[in-house]
Amino acid sequence: MSMPIKILLVDDHVVVRAGFRMLLATDEQMQVVGEAGRGEQAIQLYQELQPDILVMDLSMPGIGGLETIRRVIQRHAQARILVFSVHHEQVYVQRALQAGARGYITKNTAPDTLSKAIQQIMLGKSYVEPGLIKPRPDDMPHSDYNAVIAQFTPREFDVFSLLAQGLTVHKIADQLCLGQKTVANYATQVKKKLQVETTTELAHLAVNLGIKVQ
């Protein structure tokens, strides 16, 4: 019998991690060897446990998911990372893959998709949930904006997405564990790059680009 695939789970919600763990426990080829609720903890556990694959969310406090991916890849170039996120918009998928993830699926996907994605990545392939990356008629008019967003730093993208969801600077600072002044500076940079003056304009732009505003 072959050794089970060692998995490190990263999500800031304990209940969600428990659900993932129970789902993976139904497959004898999978073994959850560790769990983390923050990116910083995930980086440390990855070094200690050396899992076969890291399954993680994008939205979490601290350094955030994208920066976590980047730092893990920076230290472990061959790391296998699968993003399991609530976000289905293409911009999130593209950012995760650009950061170094080898796969991306959403949390509302079929239960067996998680195991399938892990197995594909373990074979050296990439896996993106069908339907997440596809051409859209409205992509071309916004190509300039998409190009700007693609150049955002991980932290700028975090602030951009949270502003688009309607969060205040104060709430973003709490969620990302940053100072309010730091978040305000990021917000100013993001608006300047997108050539918008208000958060309302930014939110409308996000909607037009297909980014869900909650």
Backbone as a ProteinNet text record, in pm:
[ID]
protein_1_A
[PRIMARY]
MSMPIKILLVDDHVVVRAGFRMLLATDEQMQVVGEAGRGEQAIQLYQELQPDILVMDLSMPGIGGLETIRRVIQRHAQARILVFSVHHEQVYVQRALQAGARGYITKNTAPDTLSKAIQQIMLGKSYVEPGLIKPRPDDMPHSDYNAVIAQFTPREFDVFSLLAQGLTVHKIADQLCLGQKTVANYATQVKKKLQVETTTELAHLAVNLGIKVQ
[TERTIARY]
84.4	0	87.7	57.9	138.3	111.6	208.1	193.7	83.8	6	-98.9	-39.3	-116.1	-75.4	-88.1	21.4	22.1	-26.1	-128.4	-193.8	-187.7	-153.9	-160.6	-279.2	-375.5	-495.5	-479.3	-515.9	-505.1	-634.9	-704.4	-827.2	-848.7	-891.6	-904.5	-1031.5	-1116.4	-1237.4	-1220.9	-1226.6	-1207.8	-1311.8	-1435.1	-1542.8	-1517.4	-1467.9	-1438.2	-1326.9	-1222.6	-1113	-1163.8	-1252.2	-1307.8	-1384.4	-1457.3	-1531.2	-1438.5	-1330.2	-1230.9	-1171.2	-1136.3	-1071.5	-1162.4	-1289.8	-1384.7	-1402	-1404.7	-1418.9	-1299.4	-1180.4	-1059.5	-1041.6	-1097.5	-1085.1	-1157.3	-1248.8	-1321	-1235.3	-1120.5	-1028.1	-903.1	-880.1	-765.9	-631.8	-634.2	-509.6	-469.6	-556.1	-531.1	-510.9	-417.9	-394.2	-364.3	-448.1	-424.2	-322.3	-206.3	-98.3	-86.2	-156.4	-148.4	-253	-280.6	-378.8	-326.4	-365.4	-326.7	-441.9	-448.1	-554	-505.3	-373.2	-313.1	-197.4	-164.9	-56.9	77.7	105.9	234.7	252.8	146.3	150.1	165.4	101.9	111	254.2	322.1	460.6	549.1	529.3	607.6	578.3	450.4	413.2	459.2	458.3	505.8	652.5	731.1	872.5	890	808.6	822.2	769.1	655.5	587.6	622.5	667.2	699.7	586.7	466.9	353.8	370.1	294.3	296.9	221.9	120.9	41.2	-19	-29.5	-89.2	-224.2	-330.8	-465.8	-508.4	-535.3	-554.8	-658.1	-712.7	-804.4	-721.9	-784.6	-717.4	-744.9	-866.9	-907.5	-879.5	-783.5	-749.4	-677	-678.7	-610.2	-459.2	-389	-243.1	-194.2	-97.5	-36.7	-126.1	-230.9	-323.8	-278.9	-372.1	-345.5	-244.5	-255.8	-164.5	-20.3	0.3	136.3	188.2	99.7	140	189	114.8	156.3	293.5	308	434.3	552.1	534.6	645.2	677.5	574.7	600.1	678.2	636.1	704.5	846.6	864.2	996.5	1093.6	1042.1	1125.9	1129.8	1022.7	1010.9	956.1	1046.2	1006.2	915.6	928.3	849.5	720.4	686.9	566.9	441.5	356.3	227.8	120.5	53.4	-47.4	-178.8	-285.4	-420.2	-503	-558.6	-645.1	-788.8	-852.3	-990.7	-1065.2	-1129.4	-1178.5	-1326.1	-1385.1	-1523.5	-1532.6	-1421.4	-1420	-1413.8	-1507.2	-1509	-1468.2	-1444.8	-1411.8	-1273	-1260.5	-1136.6	-1015.6	-1034.9	-920.7	-855.1	-934.4	-878.2	-802.6	-861.2	-796.2	-661.5	-661.2	-538.9	-431.8	-471.9	-374.8	-314.5	-396.8	-347.1	-248.1	-281.2	-191.8	-63	-74.3	45.4	136.8	77.6	156.9	229.5	180.3	248.3	161	31.2	-58.6	-67.6	-86.3	-98.3	-243.1	-333.3	-472.9	-564.3	-691.1	-788.9	-927.1	-995.6	-1134	-1212.9	-1344.3	-1427.8	-1490.1	-1533.7	-1588.3	-1728	-1791.2	-1923	-1916.7	-1797.5	-1780.3	-1825.8	-1837.2	-1877	-1772.7	-1814.8	-1722.2	-1603.2	-1625.2	-1515.1	-1414.8	-1447.9	-1355.6	-1228.6	-1239.8	-1122.3	-1020.8	-1065.1	-974.3	-918.1	-1003	-958.3	-850	-870.6	-772.5	-639.7	-645.5	-523.3	-448.6	-519.8	-456.7	-392.3	-458.9	-403	-275.1	-277.3	-159.1	-44.7	-75.6	27.9	91.7	21	75	159.2	174.7	254.1	174.4	42.9	-42.6	-102.3	-167.1	-241.2	-389.7	-467.4	-611.6	-687	-771.8	-860.8	-1002.7	-1088.6	-1227.7	-1287	-1348	-1406.7	-1502.1	-1486.5	-1574.2	-1519	-1410.6	-1356.7	-1276	-1207.1	-1129.6	-1192	-1252	-1315.1	-1323.9	-1317.4	-1328.2	-1467.1	-1473.5	-1601.7	-1611.6	-1728.8	-1744.2	-1700.6	-1710.3	-1678.5	-1534.2	-1449.7	-1310.9	-1232.5	-1248.9	-1167.2	-1181.8	-1303.1	-1313.9	-1240.9	-1217.7	-1154.2	-1009.7	-952.4	-819.3	-715.6	-730.4	-634.6	-643.9	-767	-784.9	-732.3	-761.4	-713.3	-561.6	-498.3	-352.1	-297.9	-365.7	-323.8	-338.6	-453.5	-478.7	-379.2	-340.4	-244.1	-108.8	-80.7	47.2	40.1	-78	-88.7	0.4	57.6	125.3	17.7	54.5	-46.3	-125.2	-57	-126.8	-219.3	-175.9	-263	-389.2	-372.1	-488.4	-583	-527.3	-611.4	-696.1	-631.2	-702	-805.3	-767.9	-860.8	-986.5	-969.2	-1084.7	-1173.1	-1112.3	-1190.9	-1263.2	-1198	-1265.9	-1385.6	-1365.7	-1472.7	-1591.3	-1564.1	-1671	-1741.7	-1691.7	-1757.9	-1700.8	-1588.2	-1528.5	-1462.9	-1469.3	-1403.9	-1255.7	-1179.6	-1036.2	-1013.8	-1097	-1084.7	-1103.8	-1207.7	-1234.9	-1127.9	-1078.9	-972.2	-846.2	-816	-698.5	-709.6	-828.2	-849.3	-833.5	-891.5	-888.7	-748.9	-672.6	-538.1	-429.7	-472.2	-376.5	-272.9	-320.5	-234.5	-284.1	-199	-239.9	-334.2	-422.9	-518	-447.2	-338.8	-264.3	-204	-153.7	-95.5	-201.2	-318.9	-428.1	-472.8	-481.1	-521	-422.6	-294.1	-192.5	-209.9	-236	-259.7	-383.2	-488	-611.9	-586.6	-506.3	-472.8	-396.5	-300.3	-221.6	-310.3	-400.4	-489.6	-579.6	-638.9	-727.6	-650.8	-529.1	-447.5	-416.4	-380	-346.1	-467.1	-585.3	-707.6	-773.6	-715.8	-765.9	-911.2	-938.5	-1069	-1043.5	-1142.4	-1123.8	-1195.3	-1300	-1377.8	-1389.9	-1423.7	-1445	-1567.1	-1665.4	-1784.8	-1749	-1663	-1617.1	-1541.5	-1459.4	-1382.3	-1475.4	-1579.7	-1674.8	-1747.7	-1787.6	-1854.4	-1760.4	-1635.8	-1537.2	-1521	-1514.7	-1500	-1616.7	-1737.6	-1855.8	-1844.8	-1803.5	-1790.2	-1683.3	-1585.1	-1478.5	-1515.5	-1634.3	-1678.5	-1637.5	-1596.6	-1557.2	-1678.3	-1718.1	-1839.5	-1821.5	-1912.9	-1913.4	-2018.2	-1976.2	-2066.6	-2132.2
-120.1	0	124.8	220.9	342.1	432.7	518.8	613	714.2	754.9	854.4	990.8	1071.9	1207.7	1294.7	1356	1440.3	1581.4	1625.8	1752.6	1848.9	1973.6	2081.3	2169.4	2183	2263.2	2402.5	2504.3	2641.6	2717.1	2753.4	2832.8	2895.5	3019.8	3086.4	3048	2966	2919.9	2774.2	2751.1	2617	2519.8	2564.3	2477.4	2435.3	2527.3	2495.8	2392.4	2411	2313.4	2175.7	2172.8	2045.4	1977.5	2056.8	2001.7	1944.6	2018.1	1969.1	1837.9	1836.6	1719	1596.3	1613.9	1503	1455.5	1549.7	1515.3	1434.3	1478.9	1409.6	1275.7	1262.7	1137.3	1022	1053.5	948.3	883.5	942.1	888	838.5	709.1	651.6	692.5	753.6	801.1	939.2	1001.1	1136.2	1135.9	1217.7	1230.7	1376.2	1435.8	1572.3	1566.5	1625.9	1618.7	1746	1851.3	1975.9	2075.2	2172.4	2276.4	2411.6	2515.9	2651.7	2746.4	2854.1	2952.5	3084.5	3097.5	3221.2	3186.5	3280.7	3257.6	3237.7	3318.4	3307.3	3168.4	3117.5	2984.4	2877.1	2897.3	2801.6	2788.9	2901.8	2900.6	2822.3	2844.4	2773.7	2623.8	2587.3	2446	2375.9	2447.6	2387.2	2347.3	2434.6	2406	2286.3	2278.3	2171.1	2036.9	2039.2	1915	1864.6	1954.4	1917.7	1836.2	1890.5	1817.2	1797.5	1704.3	1683	1794	1848.4	1953.5	2044.5	2170.2	2271.2	2310.5	2288.6	2325.8	2445.7	2558.4	2681.1	2775.7	2858.6	2965.2	3088	3184.3	3310.5	3417.2	3420	3525.2	3483.1	3548.8	3518.3	3638.1	3650.3	3762.5	3749	3853.6	3849.3	3883.4	3809.1	3841.8	3807.1	3730.3	3698.7	3580.7	3528.1	3407.9	3423.8	3530.9	3549.3	3564	3641.3	3659.3	3529.6	3451	3320.8	3230	3225.4	3144.5	3189.2	3319.6	3372.9	3335.1	3346.8	3318.3	3169.5	3085.3	2940.7	2902.1	2953.6	2922.9	2978.1	3093.2	3154.7	3064.4	2998	2910.4	2766.6	2724.8	2586.7	2591.4	2603.5	2627.4	2518.6	2395.4	2284.3	2260.7	2351.2	2333.4	2320.7	2227.9	2209.1	2278.8	2374.6	2452.4	2451.3	2414.4	2416.7	2518.5	2614.4	2713.9	2662.4	2673.5	2628.9	2749.1	2826.9	2959.3	2980.4	3075.7	3114.2	3200.8	3259.8	3350.2	3272.7	3301.3	3233.7	3326.9	3454	3549.3	3521.6	3546.2	3514.9	3587.3	3709.9	3786.2	3716.8	3651.7	3579.3	3455.1	3385	3265.1	3301.9	3405.2	3447.2	3491.1	3566	3612	3494.1	3396.6	3280.5	3200.6	3179.8	3104.6	3182.1	3312.8	3395.3	3389.4	3379.2	3373.4	3240.4	3136.7	3007.8	2887.8	2910.2	2796.7	2709.8	2580	2488.7	2451.8	2494.2	2463	2559.1	2562.7	2653.1	2592	2573.5	2528	2612	2614	2692.6	2603.3	2666.3	2591.4	2535.6	2579.8	2524.6	2420.3	2369.3	2267.2	2131.2	2034.4	1899.2	1841.4	1763.9	1710.6	1634.4	1557	1476.8	1559.7	1686	1771	1799.2	1810.5	1837	1725.2	1600.1	1485.7	1477.8	1504.1	1499.6	1603.2	1724.3	1831	1795.3	1742.3	1703	1595.7	1496.2	1387.7	1437.9	1528.5	1583.3	1661.6	1741.1	1820	1729	1621.4	1526.8	1456.5	1452.4	1392.6	1492.8	1612.4	1714.1	1802.3	1788.5	1868.2	1985.1	2074	2181.4	2147.4	2209.1	2182.6	2309.2	2354	2467	2418.4	2441.4	2398.2	2442.5	2350.8	2385.3	2504.2	2596	2712.1	2836.3	2820.8	2937.5	3028	2970	3050.3	3033.6	3140.1	3137.2	3279.7	3295.5	3430.1	3487	3614.9	3681.5	3797.4	3823.8	3932.5	4067.7	4085.9	4218	4230.2	4127.5	4134.7	4243.7	4252.7	4342.3	4489.9	4540.9	4683	4718.7	4620	4646.3	4595.4	4570.2	4511.1	4598.3	4731	4819.8	4808.1	4804.3	4789.1	4654.1	4549.6	4416.7	4412.5	4483.5	4487.9	4558	4664.9	4736.8	4647.5	4581.6	4494.4	4379.8	4330.3	4219.8	4260.2	4391	4439.9	4480.2	4470.5	4501	4407.3	4458.1	4370.3	4287.8	4175	4095.8	4178.7	4268	4347.3	4450.8	4510.9	4604.2	4533.5	4410.9	4336.3	4302.7	4267.8	4241.3	4363.5	4479.2	4602.9	4636.9	4621.5	4646.8	4561.1	4430.7	4341.2	4369.8	4405.6	4435.3	4569.3	4667.2	4794.6	4772.8	4687.5	4659.4	4591.2	4520.1	4452.8	4547.2	4671.1	4770.1	4786.3	4721.6	4734.3	4871.2	4924	5050.5	5026.7	5135.1	5124.9	5063.2	5102.4	5049	4897.7	4849.4	4705.6	4628.7	4688.2	4623.7	4612.4	4717.7	4716.2	4603.9	4587	4479.6	4342.7	4325.4	4195	4156.7	4253.8	4225.6	4244.4	4284.3	4307.7	4412.7	4521.6	4632.8	4760	4861.7	4990.1	5059.3	5142.9	5212.8	5305.3	5367.6	5456.1	5377.3	5258	5173.2	5134.3	5093.7	5056.1	5176.2	5292.7	5414	5445.7	5424	5447.1	5350.5	5222.6	5123.9	5162.6	5206	5244.9	5360.8	5456.5	5571.1	5526.2	5434.8	5383.2	5310.3	5227.9	5150.3	5242.4	5341.2	5434.5	5513.3	5552.4	5628.3	5544.3	5417.8	5330.2	5302.8	5295.5	5268.8	5396.8	5511.3	5642.1	5664	5627.5	5657.3	5739.5	5816.7	5905.3	5857.9	5779.9	5738	5586.4	5537.9	5394.4	5348.1	5434	5399.7	5373.8	5460.1	5439.5	5308.2	5280.7	5156.7	5035.8	5042.2	4931.4	4909.2	5018.5	5006.2	4944.1	4985	4929.8	4780.4	4741	4599.3	4517.6	4571.6	4502.4	4486.9	4592.2	4588.3	4490.2	4467	4372.4	4229.9	4212.9	4078.5	4034.2	4129.5	4096	4114.7	4008.8	4011.6	4102.8	4196.4	4284.7	4233.2	4196.2	4136.6	4243.5
0	0	0	-89.1	-98.3	20.9	48.2	158.4	125.6	225.3	200.7	167.7	99.1	64.9	189	229.9	350.3	315.5	387.7	356.1	474.1	445.1	544	507.3	599.1	577.1	637.1	561.7	611.6	583.9	690.3	681.6	818	821.2	950.8	1026.7	968.1	1036.2	1080.3	1210.1	1265.8	1211.4	1201.1	1152.6	1007.8	926.8	787.2	779.6	859.7	860.2	901.8	1000.7	1046.4	933.3	855.8	742.6	637	607	511.3	560	688	746.2	737.7	769.2	761.4	617.5	524.7	383.6	334.6	371.1	327.6	397.4	517	592.6	524.4	432.9	361.6	254.2	226.4	125.6	196	192.4	264.4	205.7	87.4	26.3	77.1	156.5	206.5	357.9	404.5	548.6	583.5	667	713.6	826.8	804.5	903.6	986.4	946.5	1021.9	977	1064.2	1034	1081.6	1010.2	1048.7	1019.3	1096.3	1077.6	1021.8	1007.6	956.9	864.6	776.2	682.6	749	851.2	919.9	980.9	1040.7	1100.8	993.2	879.2	769.2	718.4	706.6	659.5	755.6	885.4	986.8	984.7	977.4	977.1	849.8	738.9	614.3	628.7	688.8	710.3	802.8	908.1	1006.6	956.4	888.3	850.9	711.4	624.2	486.1	421.9	415.4	357.6	207	152.9	8.4	-64.1	2.9	-59.6	46.8	13.5	101.1	41.9	118.1	74.6	157.4	92.7	169.3	109.8	197.9	159.7	122	56.7	24.9	129.2	180.5	273.9	417.2	478.8	617.4	677.8	809.7	874.7	863.7	899	892.6	753.4	704.5	575.8	457.7	479.6	371.5	287.4	209.1	131.8	20.3	-57.6	-170.2	-124.6	-19.7	31.4	91.8	152.6	206.2	94.3	-14.8	-129.9	-178.2	-194.4	-246.6	-157.9	-25.3	66.4	72.9	66.2	66.1	-58.8	-173.8	-299.6	-298.7	-237	-229.2	-153.3	-48.6	33.5	-17.9	-82.6	-130.5	-273.2	-369.3	-507.9	-565.1	-514	-567.2	-489	-399.1	-316.2	-402.6	-362.3	-430.7	-347.3	-406.9	-334	-410.6	-339.4	-395.7	-318.2	-388.2	-324.9	-325.1	-208.3	-188.5	-132.8	-220.6	-180.9	-211.1	-141.7	-168.6	-293.8	-334.7	-450.2	-581.8	-671.2	-801	-915.4	-886.4	-991.8	-1050	-1181.2	-1251.2	-1194.1	-1147.7	-1098.9	-979.8	-893.8	-780	-826.9	-923.4	-977.3	-1037.9	-1118.6	-1186	-1087.1	-985.8	-885.7	-810.4	-775.2	-701.6	-785.8	-911.8	-999.8	-1026.3	-1040.5	-1060.1	-938.5	-820.3	-697	-682.5	-751	-745.1	-714.5	-692.6	-666.8	-791.9	-770.5	-884.3	-914.5	-827.3	-850.8	-778.4	-822.6	-761.9	-777.3	-663.6	-665.6	-566.1	-580.8	-490.5	-383.8	-276.7	-163.9	-190.1	-297.6	-328.8	-439.6	-465.7	-568	-515.4	-602.7	-562.6	-467	-366.6	-265.6	-323.3	-429.8	-483.4	-562.8	-590.8	-666.4	-587.3	-455.5	-372.5	-387.3	-373.3	-387.5	-528.8	-627.5	-766.4	-792.1	-740.4	-759.9	-694.6	-573.1	-502.3	-580.1	-628.9	-703.7	-832.1	-902.3	-1025.5	-998.4	-893.4	-859	-815.7	-745.2	-703.4	-823.6	-935.3	-1058	-1137.4	-1081.1	-1148	-1242	-1237.4	-1324.1	-1245.7	-1316.5	-1250.1	-1257.8	-1170.5	-1173.4	-1135.4	-1225.6	-1198.4	-1222.8	-1125.8	-1137	-1271.1	-1344	-1474.2	-1464	-1558	-1561.9	-1495.3	-1417.4	-1347.2	-1438.8	-1534.7	-1629.9	-1767.4	-1816.1	-1947.4	-2000.8	-2131.1	-2188.3	-2164.9	-2137.2	-2117.8	-2216	-2270.4	-2367.9	-2314.6	-2182.7	-2128	-2083.2	-2112.1	-2068	-2141.8	-2274.6	-2353.7	-2316.5	-2294.1	-2258.6	-2129.9	-2044.5	-1916.1	-1911.5	-2029.8	-2032.5	-1962.1	-1974.3	-1908.9	-1757.1	-1704.5	-1560.2	-1512.7	-1589.8	-1551.7	-1547.6	-1640.4	-1643.4	-1519.2	-1477.1	-1356.4	-1234.1	-1221.8	-1106.7	-1102.1	-1218.6	-1224.1	-1166.6	-1164.9	-1113.7	-966.6	-905	-762.3	-681.5	-574	-479.1	-408.4	-345.9	-273	-172.3	-101.8	-0.9	-65.6	-176	-247.5	-296.4	-343.3	-391.3	-276.9	-160.6	-43.3	-9.4	-4	30.4	-76.9	-202.1	-312.8	-301.2	-279.7	-274.7	-153.9	-40.7	79.2	67.4	6.1	-19.8	-112.4	-213.6	-309	-242.2	-132.7	-58.7	38.5	46.3	129.6	269.2	298.6	431.1	447.4	567.1	598	622.6	622.1	650.8	788.3	884.7	1021.2	1022.7	953.5	952.1	874.8	767.3	690.3	775.1	848.8	936.6	1038.8	1096.7	1193.9	1128.9	1010.7	944.5	899.5	851	800	905.3	1025.3	1134.5	1095.6	1038.5	998.6	1066.1	1068.2	1121.1	1024.3	1077.9	992	892.9	936.8	847.5	731.5	762.3	657.9	555.2	604.2	514.2	431.3	494.8	423.2	310.8	337	234.4	117.4	150.5	44.7	-36.9	32.6	-35.3	-131.4	-87.4	-172.1	-296.4	-277.1	-389.5	-489.7	-437.3	-523.4	-605.7	-540.1	-610.7	-716.5	-682.4	-777.4	-901	-879.1	-991.6	-1080.2	-1018	-1093.7	-1144.5	-1105.4	-1147.5	-1103.1	-978.3	-918	-792.5	-752.4	-637.5	-512.2	-528.3	-412	-404.9	-285.6	-267.1	-345.5	-359.3	-437.4	-583.1	-639	-776.5	-787.5	-687.9	-687.2	-684.3	-601.9	-591.8	-724.2	-789.9	-919.7	-1022.7	-1019.8	-1111.5	-1087.6	-960.4	-926.4	-981.6	-968.5	-1020.9	-1172.3	-1240.2	-1386	-1431.6	-1345.6	-1377.9	-1339.1	-1282.3	-1246.3	-1109	-1024.7	-888	-798.8	-732.5	-651.1	-530.8	-513.2	-397.3	-300.6	-178.9	-82	3.8
[MASK]
++++++++++++++++++++++++++++++++++++++++++++++++++++++++++++++++++++++++++++++++++++++++++++++++++++++++++++++++++++++++++++++++++++++++++++++++++++++++++++++++++++++++++++++++++++++++++++++++++++++++++++++++++++++

